[in-house]
Amino acid sequence: MKVERLLAIVIMLLNKRRVSARELSDHFEVSLRTVYRDLETINAAGIPIVAYPGASGGYEIMENFTIDRQYLSLDELVAVIAALKGVHSSTDDKQIGQLLEKIKALLITAPSSLQGSAHPVVYDFNPWGSTPAIAEKVNKLREAIEKRLRVRITYTKMQGDATERTIEPVTLIIKGYVWYVYGYCLQRQEDRLFRLSRIADMSVLTEEFSPRPYHVDKLEWLEEWDTAERISLVLEFAPRVHVRVRDMFAPEAIETIQDGSMQVRTMMTDDEWLNGMLLSFGDALCVHEPVHVRERIRDTVKRMTKLYE
């Protein structure tokens, strides 16, 4: 729409200072004649546009004309930008990108040292080795949520079982670096959380749905995420893996014993993930307690040994 394009041009001029007509034409995919008309409209609306001729010329908003920052300080604006960049990096959401441009425009009169400096905290919600697949799922689900359309998914549970589900998505949740969709599952007839990385196939249906009452802010996250039983573990690690151990466990859970080994006492869910995590340490780990986990790891190692005999 023309009004949206006019606003976007103003934001671009506030943010980039000087922009050529050709750059505006290419960016908005309109003719040069349309760009000139838009600039005249903006100027007539009271936002002074100045034209500069020459190879480095272009259009910019008259110096000292700025948007009021209202109640946000420069430091607060920089903090907001840092947080939005982190969210934008994991979703590639166009609306967040546009919001970033608008907020950046508010810094146009900030000291140059502040404009070019980095925020003390960098937010990046992308896991190591991430692919665009999660961002694509996020965008599809976001569109379905906005249009209130049902979604059919193929979902794989922790145990490896794949099932077909039809859900009414309500909201997207990022916890740590993991994305989830929360919504009503027609097969289970109840609200459920689905981890996006476990959704193999997904299609947005044409079936609309009426929103059901939900209170996502009152969810018991521990119960939602960890449905398996939590058990107490006593683990002993060899000194050579001390860095990895300190990365994985809280300092208060680690005790360094006489020979340099580390004993860890912790609570974890008793599931397949636990087995894989323990086995990943190889012979650098000995499970002392509980007995059933110790025996399970021992039996797995025996089966693995037979594969290589």
PDB file of C-alpha atoms in Angstrom:
ATOM      1  CA  MET A   1       0.000   0.000   0.000  1.00  0.00           C
ATOM      2  CA  LYS A   2       1.140   3.559  -0.687  1.00  0.00           C
ATOM      3  CA  VAL A   3       0.875   4.692   2.946  1.00  0.00           C
ATOM      4  CA  GLU A   4       3.078   1.794   4.102  1.00  0.00           C
ATOM      5  CA  ARG A   5       5.618   2.584   1.372  1.00  0.00           C
ATOM      6  CA  LEU A   6       5.706   6.257   2.356  1.00  0.00           C
ATOM      7  CA  LEU A   7       6.334   5.325   5.984  1.00  0.00           C
ATOM      8  CA  ALA A   8       9.042   2.864   4.947  1.00  0.00           C
ATOM      9  CA  ILE A   9      10.765   5.554   2.849  1.00  0.00           C
ATOM     10  CA  VAL A  10      10.762   7.947   5.814  1.00  0.00           C
ATOM     11  CA  ILE A  11      12.254   5.255   8.052  1.00  0.00           C
ATOM     12  CA  MET A  12      14.937   4.445   5.482  1.00  0.00           C
ATOM     13  CA  LEU A  13      15.860   8.119   5.147  1.00  0.00           C
ATOM     14  CA  LEU A  14      16.026   8.536   8.912  1.00  0.00           C
ATOM     15  CA  ASN A  15      18.194   5.467   9.253  1.00  0.00           C
ATOM     16  CA  LYS A  16      20.509   5.741   6.237  1.00  0.00           C
ATOM     17  CA  ARG A  17      20.589   9.518   5.950  1.00  0.00           C
ATOM     18  CA  ARG A  18      21.155   9.862   2.179  1.00  0.00           C
ATOM     19  CA  VAL A  19      19.526   7.498  -0.329  1.00  0.00           C
ATOM     20  CA  SER A  20      19.430   7.724  -4.122  1.00  0.00           C
ATOM     21  CA  ALA A  21      16.200   7.577  -6.093  1.00  0.00           C
ATOM     22  CA  ARG A  22      17.468   4.460  -7.881  1.00  0.00           C
ATOM     23  CA  GLU A  23      18.080   2.716  -4.546  1.00  0.00           C
ATOM     24  CA  LEU A  24      14.544   3.538  -3.418  1.00  0.00           C
ATOM     25  CA  SER A  25      13.160   2.353  -6.752  1.00  0.00           C
ATOM     26  CA  ASP A  26      14.986  -0.981  -6.541  1.00  0.00           C
ATOM     27  CA  HIS A  27      14.155  -1.506  -2.870  1.00  0.00           C
ATOM     28  CA  PHE A  28      10.413  -0.923  -3.207  1.00  0.00           C
ATOM     29  CA  GLU A  29      10.152  -2.295  -6.762  1.00  0.00           C
ATOM     30  CA  VAL A  30       8.474   0.810  -8.164  1.00  0.00           C
ATOM     31  CA  SER A  31       9.367   3.192 -10.989  1.00  0.00           C
ATOM     32  CA  LEU A  32      11.535   6.281 -10.551  1.00  0.00           C
ATOM     33  CA  ARG A  33       8.488   8.418 -11.340  1.00  0.00           C
ATOM     34  CA  THR A  34       6.644   6.808  -8.402  1.00  0.00           C
ATOM     35  CA  VAL A  35       9.633   7.470  -6.127  1.00  0.00           C
ATOM     36  CA  TYR A  36       9.668  11.161  -7.072  1.00  0.00           C
ATOM     37  CA  ARG A  37       5.922  11.436  -6.393  1.00  0.00           C
ATOM     38  CA  ASP A  38       6.343   9.720  -3.023  1.00  0.00           C
ATOM     39  CA  LEU A  39       9.135  12.112  -2.033  1.00  0.00           C
ATOM     40  CA  GLU A  40       6.945  15.083  -2.968  1.00  0.00           C
ATOM     41  CA  THR A  41       4.092  13.647  -0.875  1.00  0.00           C
ATOM     42  CA  ILE A  42       6.391  13.198   2.136  1.00  0.00           C
ATOM     43  CA  ASN A  43       7.707  16.735   1.746  1.00  0.00           C
ATOM     44  CA  ALA A  44       4.159  18.121   1.502  1.00  0.00           C
ATOM     45  CA  ALA A  45       3.258  16.264   4.707  1.00  0.00           C
ATOM     46  CA  GLY A  46       5.761  18.379   6.633  1.00  0.00           C
ATOM     47  CA  ILE A  47       8.843  16.156   6.590  1.00  0.00           C
ATOM     48  CA  PRO A  48      11.509  18.240   4.830  1.00  0.00           C
ATOM     49  CA  ILE A  49      13.294  16.274   2.070  1.00  0.00           C
ATOM     50  CA  VAL A  50      16.519  17.749   0.651  1.00  0.00           C
ATOM     51  CA  ALA A  51      17.932  16.706  -2.752  1.00  0.00           C
ATOM     52  CA  TYR A  52      21.694  16.604  -3.404  1.00  0.00           C
ATOM     53  CA  PRO A  53      23.010  16.388  -6.997  1.00  0.00           C
ATOM     54  CA  GLY A  54      26.107  14.572  -8.239  1.00  0.00           C
ATOM     55  CA  ALA A  55      27.524  11.055  -8.161  1.00  0.00           C
ATOM     56  CA  SER A  56      27.244  10.865  -4.379  1.00  0.00           C
ATOM     57  CA  GLY A  57      23.960  12.737  -4.314  1.00  0.00           C
ATOM     58  CA  GLY A  58      20.534  11.577  -3.335  1.00  0.00           C
ATOM     59  CA  TYR A  59      17.763  12.462  -0.932  1.00  0.00           C
ATOM     60  CA  GLU A  60      17.837  12.911   2.805  1.00  0.00           C
ATOM     61  CA  ILE A  61      15.721  14.414   5.538  1.00  0.00           C
ATOM     62  CA  MET A  62      16.814  17.895   6.543  1.00  0.00           C
ATOM     63  CA  GLU A  63      19.434  17.910   9.272  1.00  0.00           C
ATOM     64  CA  ASN A  64      18.110  18.378  12.831  1.00  0.00           C
ATOM     65  CA  PHE A  65      14.710  16.952  11.869  1.00  0.00           C
ATOM     66  CA  THR A  66      14.288  13.907  14.123  1.00  0.00           C
ATOM     67  CA  ILE A  67      11.665  11.696  15.676  1.00  0.00           C
ATOM     68  CA  ASP A  68      11.106  12.224  19.379  1.00  0.00           C
ATOM     69  CA  ARG A  69      12.517   9.334  21.384  1.00  0.00           C
ATOM     70  CA  GLN A  70       9.819   9.946  23.990  1.00  0.00           C
ATOM     71  CA  TYR A  71      10.574   7.969  27.152  1.00  0.00           C
ATOM     72  CA  LEU A  72      13.519   5.818  26.036  1.00  0.00           C
ATOM     73  CA  SER A  73      17.119   6.812  26.677  1.00  0.00           C
ATOM     74  CA  LEU A  74      19.847   6.094  24.125  1.00  0.00           C
ATOM     75  CA  ASP A  75      21.171   3.216  26.219  1.00  0.00           C
ATOM     76  CA  GLU A  76      17.676   1.732  26.429  1.00  0.00           C
ATOM     77  CA  LEU A  77      17.216   1.994  22.661  1.00  0.00           C
ATOM     78  CA  VAL A  78      20.527   0.218  22.054  1.00  0.00           C
ATOM     79  CA  ALA A  79      19.465  -2.545  24.477  1.00  0.00           C
ATOM     80  CA  VAL A  80      16.144  -2.995  22.641  1.00  0.00           C
ATOM     81  CA  ILE A  81      17.970  -3.208  19.303  1.00  0.00           C
ATOM     82  CA  ALA A  82      20.349  -5.871  20.665  1.00  0.00           C
ATOM     83  CA  ALA A  83      17.447  -8.005  21.899  1.00  0.00           C
ATOM     84  CA  LEU A  84      15.470  -7.630  18.667  1.00  0.00           C
ATOM     85  CA  LYS A  85      18.522  -8.597  16.603  1.00  0.00           C
ATOM     86  CA  GLY A  86      18.735 -11.830  18.568  1.00  0.00           C
ATOM     87  CA  VAL A  87      15.088 -12.692  17.932  1.00  0.00           C
ATOM     88  CA  HIS A  88      15.356 -11.646  14.282  1.00  0.00           C
ATOM     89  CA  SER A  89      18.373 -13.909  13.757  1.00  0.00           C
ATOM     90  CA  SER A  90      16.320 -16.972  14.688  1.00  0.00           C
ATOM     91  CA  THR A  91      13.010 -16.121  12.996  1.00  0.00           C
ATOM     92  CA  ASP A  92      13.817 -13.913  10.007  1.00  0.00           C
ATOM     93  CA  ASP A  93      10.487 -12.231  10.786  1.00  0.00           C
ATOM     94  CA  LYS A  94       9.826  -9.339   8.392  1.00  0.00           C
ATOM     95  CA  GLN A  95       7.829  -7.407  10.986  1.00  0.00           C
ATOM     96  CA  ILE A  96      10.687  -7.632  13.476  1.00  0.00           C
ATOM     97  CA  GLY A  97      13.051  -6.496  10.726  1.00  0.00           C
ATOM     98  CA  GLN A  98      10.845  -3.482  10.035  1.00  0.00           C
ATOM     99  CA  LEU A  99      10.634  -2.729  13.761  1.00  0.00           C
ATOM    100  CA  LEU A 100      14.432  -2.831  13.948  1.00  0.00           C
ATOM    101  CA  GLU A 101      14.644  -0.260  11.164  1.00  0.00           C
ATOM    102  CA  LYS A 102      12.196   2.012  12.979  1.00  0.00           C
ATOM    103  CA  ILE A 103      14.049   1.834  16.284  1.00  0.00           C
ATOM    104  CA  LYS A 104      17.438   2.308  14.621  1.00  0.00           C
ATOM    105  CA  ALA A 105      16.034   5.490  13.112  1.00  0.00           C
ATOM    106  CA  LEU A 106      15.591   6.885  16.606  1.00  0.00           C
ATOM    107  CA  LEU A 107      19.375   6.770  17.085  1.00  0.00           C
ATOM    108  CA  ILE A 108      20.106   9.054  14.159  1.00  0.00           C
ATOM    109  CA  THR A 109      21.098  11.962  16.412  1.00  0.00           C
ATOM    110  CA  ALA A 110      23.006   9.833  18.911  1.00  0.00           C
ATOM    111  CA  PRO A 111      26.732  10.444  19.322  1.00  0.00           C
ATOM    112  CA  SER A 112      28.743   8.629  16.650  1.00  0.00           C
ATOM    113  CA  SER A 113      30.584   6.669  19.340  1.00  0.00           C
ATOM    114  CA  LEU A 114      27.278   5.214  20.562  1.00  0.00           C
ATOM    115  CA  GLN A 115      25.954   4.475  17.079  1.00  0.00           C
ATOM    116  CA  GLY A 116      28.988   2.377  16.207  1.00  0.00           C
ATOM    117  CA  SER A 117      29.458   0.626  19.529  1.00  0.00           C
ATOM    118  CA  ALA A 118      28.260  -2.859  20.385  1.00  0.00           C
ATOM    119  CA  HIS A 119      25.852  -3.564  23.199  1.00  0.00           C
ATOM    120  CA  PRO A 120      27.479  -5.303  26.196  1.00  0.00           C
ATOM    121  CA  VAL A 121      25.195  -8.318  25.637  1.00  0.00           C
ATOM    122  CA  VAL A 122      24.733 -10.140  22.321  1.00  0.00           C
ATOM    123  CA  TYR A 123      21.611 -12.289  21.995  1.00  0.00           C
ATOM    124  CA  ASP A 124      21.794 -15.207  19.551  1.00  0.00           C
ATOM    125  CA  PHE A 125      19.116 -17.890  19.839  1.00  0.00           C
ATOM    126  CA  ASN A 126      20.444 -20.005  16.982  1.00  0.00           C
ATOM    127  CA  PRO A 127      21.909 -23.359  18.069  1.00  0.00           C
ATOM    128  CA  TRP A 128      25.305 -24.396  16.742  1.00  0.00           C
ATOM    129  CA  GLY A 129      25.018 -25.846  13.248  1.00  0.00           C
ATOM    130  CA  SER A 130      21.446 -24.617  12.832  1.00  0.00           C
ATOM    131  CA  THR A 131      19.734 -24.674   9.447  1.00  0.00           C
ATOM    132  CA  PRO A 132      17.028 -22.479   7.886  1.00  0.00           C
ATOM    133  CA  ALA A 133      14.521 -25.315   8.455  1.00  0.00           C
ATOM    134  CA  ILE A 134      13.509 -24.142  11.938  1.00  0.00           C
ATOM    135  CA  ALA A 135      13.071 -20.536  10.765  1.00  0.00           C
ATOM    136  CA  GLU A 136      10.830 -21.790   7.939  1.00  0.00           C
ATOM    137  CA  LYS A 137       8.691 -23.732  10.418  1.00  0.00           C
ATOM    138  CA  VAL A 138       8.480 -20.702  12.709  1.00  0.00           C
ATOM    139  CA  ASN A 139       7.295 -18.484   9.858  1.00  0.00           C
ATOM    140  CA  LYS A 140       4.707 -21.020   8.649  1.00  0.00           C
ATOM    141  CA  LEU A 141       3.328 -21.524  12.142  1.00  0.00           C
ATOM    142  CA  ARG A 142       3.279 -17.801  12.807  1.00  0.00           C
ATOM    143  CA  GLU A 143       1.172 -17.296   9.680  1.00  0.00           C
ATOM    144  CA  ALA A 144      -1.174 -20.113  10.746  1.00  0.00           C
ATOM    145  CA  ILE A 145      -1.544 -18.564  14.206  1.00  0.00           C
ATOM    146  CA  GLU A 146      -2.362 -15.147  12.757  1.00  0.00           C
ATOM    147  CA  LYS A 147      -4.932 -16.603  10.324  1.00  0.00           C
ATOM    148  CA  ARG A 148      -6.250 -19.139  12.874  1.00  0.00           C
ATOM    149  CA  LEU A 149      -5.684 -22.091  10.564  1.00  0.00           C
ATOM    150  CA  ARG A 150      -5.218 -25.680  11.635  1.00  0.00           C
ATOM    151  CA  VAL A 151      -1.896 -27.382  10.940  1.00  0.00           C
ATOM    152  CA  ARG A 152      -1.201 -31.043  10.193  1.00  0.00           C
ATOM    153  CA  ILE A 153       2.152 -32.317  11.439  1.00  0.00           C
ATOM    154  CA  THR A 154       4.141 -35.539  11.617  1.00  0.00           C
ATOM    155  CA  TYR A 155       5.568 -35.526  15.118  1.00  0.00           C
ATOM    156  CA  THR A 156       8.257 -37.788  16.564  1.00  0.00           C
ATOM    157  CA  LYS A 157       8.218 -38.360  20.305  1.00  0.00           C
ATOM    158  CA  MET A 158      11.339 -38.846  22.429  1.00  0.00           C
ATOM    159  CA  GLN A 159      10.883 -42.629  22.188  1.00  0.00           C
ATOM    160  CA  GLY A 160      11.083 -42.437  18.379  1.00  0.00           C
ATOM    161  CA  ASP A 161       7.406 -43.051  17.591  1.00  0.00           C
ATOM    162  CA  ALA A 162       6.067 -40.882  14.744  1.00  0.00           C
ATOM    163  CA  THR A 163       2.395 -39.880  14.740  1.00  0.00           C
ATOM    164  CA  GLU A 164       0.147 -37.718  12.587  1.00  0.00           C
ATOM    165  CA  ARG A 165      -1.401 -34.809  14.476  1.00  0.00           C
ATOM    166  CA  THR A 166      -3.736 -31.965  13.627  1.00  0.00           C
ATOM    167  CA  ILE A 167      -3.224 -28.975  15.897  1.00  0.00           C
ATOM    168  CA  GLU A 168      -4.718 -25.552  16.458  1.00  0.00           C
ATOM    169  CA  PRO A 169      -1.575 -23.471  17.080  1.00  0.00           C
ATOM    170  CA  VAL A 170      -1.878 -20.717  19.658  1.00  0.00           C
ATOM    171  CA  THR A 171       1.612 -19.383  20.236  1.00  0.00           C
ATOM    172  CA  LEU A 172       5.288 -19.986  19.526  1.00  0.00           C
ATOM    173  CA  ILE A 173       7.701 -20.330  22.436  1.00  0.00           C
ATOM    174  CA  ILE A 174      11.487 -20.170  22.498  1.00  0.00           C
ATOM    175  CA  LYS A 175      13.032 -21.650  25.638  1.00  0.00           C
ATOM    176  CA  GLY A 176      16.803 -21.466  25.673  1.00  0.00           C
ATOM    177  CA  TYR A 177      17.568 -21.992  21.994  1.00  0.00           C
ATOM    178  CA  VAL A 178      14.741 -24.489  21.398  1.00  0.00           C
ATOM    179  CA  TRP A 179      11.513 -23.550  19.616  1.00  0.00           C
ATOM    180  CA  TYR A 180       8.124 -25.008  20.569  1.00  0.00           C
ATOM    181  CA  VAL A 181       4.588 -24.498  19.332  1.00  0.00           C
ATOM    182  CA  TYR A 182       1.806 -24.563  21.909  1.00  0.00           C
ATOM    183  CA  GLY A 183      -1.703 -25.423  20.824  1.00  0.00           C
ATOM    184  CA  TYR A 184      -4.697 -27.727  20.965  1.00  0.00           C
ATOM    185  CA  CYS A 185      -4.150 -31.272  19.661  1.00  0.00           C
ATOM    186  CA  LEU A 186      -7.307 -32.704  18.091  1.00  0.00           C
ATOM    187  CA  GLN A 187      -6.081 -36.294  18.480  1.00  0.00           C
ATOM    188  CA  ARG A 188      -5.300 -35.954  22.209  1.00  0.00           C
ATOM    189  CA  GLN A 189      -8.174 -33.527  22.851  1.00  0.00           C
ATOM    190  CA  GLU A 190      -5.968 -31.303  25.019  1.00  0.00           C
ATOM    191  CA  ASP A 191      -3.377 -28.546  24.889  1.00  0.00           C
ATOM    192  CA  ARG A 192       0.113 -29.751  24.024  1.00  0.00           C
ATOM    193  CA  LEU A 193       3.648 -28.483  23.462  1.00  0.00           C
ATOM    194  CA  PHE A 194       5.450 -29.619  20.324  1.00  0.00           C
ATOM    195  CA  ARG A 195       9.174 -29.216  19.788  1.00  0.00           C
ATOM    196  CA  LEU A 196       9.758 -27.858  16.284  1.00  0.00           C
ATOM    197  CA  SER A 197      12.889 -29.941  15.681  1.00  0.00           C
ATOM    198  CA  ARG A 198      10.737 -33.079  16.054  1.00  0.00           C
ATOM    199  CA  ILE A 199       8.209 -31.990  13.440  1.00  0.00           C
ATOM    200  CA  ALA A 200       9.154 -33.878  10.258  1.00  0.00           C
ATOM    201  CA  ASP A 201       6.365 -32.740   7.931  1.00  0.00           C
ATOM    202  CA  MET A 202       4.011 -29.820   8.308  1.00  0.00           C
ATOM    203  CA  SER A 203       1.206 -28.422   6.184  1.00  0.00           C
ATOM    204  CA  VAL A 204      -1.045 -25.461   6.921  1.00  0.00           C
ATOM    205  CA  LEU A 205      -4.665 -26.433   6.257  1.00  0.00           C
ATOM    206  CA  THR A 206      -7.508 -24.258   5.023  1.00  0.00           C
ATOM    207  CA  GLU A 207      -9.640 -25.186   8.054  1.00  0.00           C
ATOM    208  CA  GLU A 208     -10.157 -22.240  10.390  1.00  0.00           C
ATOM    209  CA  PHE A 209     -10.627 -22.627  14.141  1.00  0.00           C
ATOM    210  CA  SER A 210     -12.010 -20.536  16.980  1.00  0.00           C
ATOM    211  CA  PRO A 211      -9.441 -19.736  19.685  1.00  0.00           C
ATOM    212  CA  ARG A 212      -9.838 -21.677  22.922  1.00  0.00           C
ATOM    213  CA  PRO A 213      -9.060 -20.120  26.328  1.00  0.00           C
ATOM    214  CA  TYR A 214      -5.468 -20.758  27.341  1.00  0.00           C
ATOM    215  CA  HIS A 215      -3.014 -19.480  29.928  1.00  0.00           C
ATOM    216  CA  VAL A 216       0.469 -20.121  28.592  1.00  0.00           C
ATOM    217  CA  ASP A 217       1.977 -17.890  31.284  1.00  0.00           C
ATOM    218  CA  LYS A 218       0.700 -20.302  33.946  1.00  0.00           C
ATOM    219  CA  LEU A 219       2.214 -23.423  32.413  1.00  0.00           C
ATOM    220  CA  GLU A 220       4.338 -25.586  34.686  1.00  0.00           C
ATOM    221  CA  TRP A 221       7.316 -25.685  32.333  1.00  0.00           C
ATOM    222  CA  LEU A 222       9.146 -28.437  34.196  1.00  0.00           C
ATOM    223  CA  GLU A 223       6.138 -30.713  33.885  1.00  0.00           C
ATOM    224  CA  GLU A 224       5.613 -29.837  30.231  1.00  0.00           C
ATOM    225  CA  TRP A 225       9.203 -30.389  29.159  1.00  0.00           C
ATOM    226  CA  ASP A 226      10.228 -33.263  31.430  1.00  0.00           C
ATOM    227  CA  THR A 227       7.467 -35.849  31.459  1.00  0.00           C
ATOM    228  CA  ALA A 228       9.845 -38.691  32.411  1.00  0.00           C
ATOM    229  CA  GLU A 229      10.697 -39.529  36.020  1.00  0.00           C
ATOM    230  CA  ARG A 230      13.506 -37.514  37.579  1.00  0.00           C
ATOM    231  CA  ILE A 231      16.152 -39.555  39.363  1.00  0.00           C
ATOM    232  CA  SER A 232      19.167 -38.863  41.559  1.00  0.00           C
ATOM    233  CA  LEU A 233      22.528 -39.685  39.935  1.00  0.00           C
ATOM    234  CA  VAL A 234      26.029 -40.143  41.331  1.00  0.00           C
ATOM    235  CA  LEU A 235      28.601 -39.974  38.527  1.00  0.00           C
ATOM    236  CA  GLU A 236      32.400 -40.086  38.504  1.00  0.00           C
ATOM    237  CA  PHE A 237      34.322 -38.454  35.646  1.00  0.00           C
ATOM    238  CA  ALA A 238      37.979 -38.783  34.660  1.00  0.00           C
ATOM    239  CA  PRO A 239      40.122 -35.616  34.923  1.00  0.00           C
ATOM    240  CA  ARG A 240      40.552 -35.367  31.138  1.00  0.00           C
ATOM    241  CA  VAL A 241      36.890 -34.381  30.632  1.00  0.00           C
ATOM    242  CA  HIS A 242      36.801 -31.753  33.387  1.00  0.00           C
ATOM    243  CA  VAL A 243      36.044 -28.890  30.977  1.00  0.00           C
ATOM    244  CA  ARG A 244      33.000 -30.631  29.525  1.00  0.00           C
ATOM    245  CA  VAL A 245      31.790 -31.606  33.003  1.00  0.00           C
ATOM    246  CA  ARG A 246      31.999 -28.010  34.210  1.00  0.00           C
ATOM    247  CA  ASP A 247      30.108 -26.872  31.114  1.00  0.00           C
ATOM    248  CA  MET A 248      27.302 -29.357  31.747  1.00  0.00           C
ATOM    249  CA  PHE A 249      26.783 -29.343  35.509  1.00  0.00           C
ATOM    250  CA  ALA A 250      26.332 -26.664  38.166  1.00  0.00           C
ATOM    251  CA  PRO A 251      29.454 -25.897  40.245  1.00  0.00           C
ATOM    252  CA  GLU A 252      27.741 -26.912  43.473  1.00  0.00           C
ATOM    253  CA  ALA A 253      27.044 -30.387  42.004  1.00  0.00           C
ATOM    254  CA  ILE A 254      30.746 -31.079  41.314  1.00  0.00           C
ATOM    255  CA  GLU A 255      33.244 -32.350  43.862  1.00  0.00           C
ATOM    256  CA  THR A 256      36.891 -32.892  42.927  1.00  0.00           C
ATOM    257  CA  ILE A 257      38.251 -35.984  44.649  1.00  0.00           C
ATOM    258  CA  GLN A 258      41.809 -36.947  45.573  1.00  0.00           C
ATOM    259  CA  ASP A 259      43.088 -38.308  42.236  1.00  0.00           C
ATOM    260  CA  GLY A 260      41.696 -35.351  40.271  1.00  0.00           C
ATOM    261  CA  SER A 261      38.519 -37.134  39.219  1.00  0.00           C
ATOM    262  CA  MET A 262      35.189 -35.359  39.647  1.00  0.00           C
ATOM    263  CA  GLN A 263      32.150 -36.718  41.409  1.00  0.00           C
ATOM    264  CA  VAL A 264      28.820 -35.237  40.354  1.00  0.00           C
ATOM    265  CA  ARG A 265      25.540 -35.522  42.249  1.00  0.00           C
ATOM    266  CA  THR A 266      22.581 -34.305  40.227  1.00  0.00           C
ATOM    267  CA  MET A 267      18.928 -34.857  39.282  1.00  0.00           C
ATOM    268  CA  MET A 268      17.982 -35.723  35.697  1.00  0.00           C
ATOM    269  CA  THR A 269      15.103 -37.242  33.762  1.00  0.00           C
ATOM    270  CA  ASP A 270      15.358 -40.998  33.252  1.00  0.00           C
ATOM    271  CA  ASP A 271      14.941 -41.216  29.491  1.00  0.00           C
ATOM    272  CA  GLU A 272      16.767 -41.992  26.241  1.00  0.00           C
ATOM    273  CA  TRP A 273      18.508 -38.624  26.259  1.00  0.00           C
ATOM    274  CA  LEU A 274      20.124 -39.511  29.592  1.00  0.00           C
ATOM    275  CA  ASN A 275      21.442 -42.793  28.186  1.00  0.00           C
ATOM    276  CA  GLY A 276      22.951 -41.070  25.170  1.00  0.00           C
ATOM    277  CA  MET A 277      24.522 -38.333  27.265  1.00  0.00           C
ATOM    278  CA  LEU A 278      26.148 -40.803  29.662  1.00  0.00           C
ATOM    279  CA  LEU A 279      27.431 -43.037  26.867  1.00  0.00           C
ATOM    280  CA  SER A 280      28.937 -40.036  25.075  1.00  0.00           C
ATOM    281  CA  PHE A 281      31.589 -39.829  27.812  1.00  0.00           C
ATOM    282  CA  GLY A 282      32.846 -43.323  26.986  1.00  0.00           C
ATOM    283  CA  ASP A 283      35.369 -44.725  29.459  1.00  0.00           C
ATOM    284  CA  ALA A 284      35.759 -41.295  31.094  1.00  0.00           C
ATOM    285  CA  LEU A 285      32.586 -41.911  33.128  1.00  0.00           C
ATOM    286  CA  CYS A 286      31.528 -44.414  35.754  1.00  0.00           C
ATOM    287  CA  VAL A 287      27.908 -44.450  36.932  1.00  0.00           C
ATOM    288  CA  HIS A 288      27.743 -45.252  40.666  1.00  0.00           C
ATOM    289  CA  GLU A 289      24.038 -44.645  41.314  1.00  0.00           C
ATOM    290  CA  PRO A 290      21.305 -45.564  40.721  1.00  0.00           C
ATOM    291  CA  VAL A 291      21.910 -49.261  40.147  1.00  0.00           C
ATOM    292  CA  HIS A 292      19.355 -49.640  37.340  1.00  0.00           C
ATOM    293  CA  VAL A 293      21.036 -46.903  35.266  1.00  0.00           C
ATOM    294  CA  ARG A 294      24.473 -48.436  35.929  1.00  0.00           C
ATOM    295  CA  GLU A 295      23.200 -51.834  34.732  1.00  0.00           C
ATOM    296  CA  ARG A 296      21.474 -50.311  31.713  1.00  0.00           C
ATOM    297  CA  ILE A 297      24.667 -48.570  30.585  1.00  0.00           C
ATOM    298  CA  ARG A 298      26.665 -51.777  31.186  1.00  0.00           C
ATOM    299  CA  ASP A 299      24.242 -53.840  29.068  1.00  0.00           C
ATOM    300  CA  THR A 300      24.343 -51.270  26.271  1.00  0.00           C
ATOM    301  CA  VAL A 301      28.148 -51.344  26.240  1.00  0.00           C
ATOM    302  CA  LYS A 302      28.065 -55.165  26.033  1.00  0.00           C
ATOM    303  CA  ARG A 303      25.771 -55.037  23.010  1.00  0.00           C
ATOM    304  CA  MET A 304      27.993 -52.424  21.373  1.00  0.00           C
ATOM    305  CA  THR A 305      31.081 -54.576  21.991  1.00  0.00           C
ATOM    306  CA  LYS A 306      29.465 -57.524  20.175  1.00  0.00           C
ATOM    307  CA  LEU A 307      28.998 -55.350  17.089  1.00  0.00           C
ATOM    308  CA  TYR A 308      32.769 -54.911  16.788  1.00  0.00           C
ATOM    309  CA  GLU A 309      33.865 -58.481  17.590  1.00  0.00           C
TER     310      GLU A 309
END
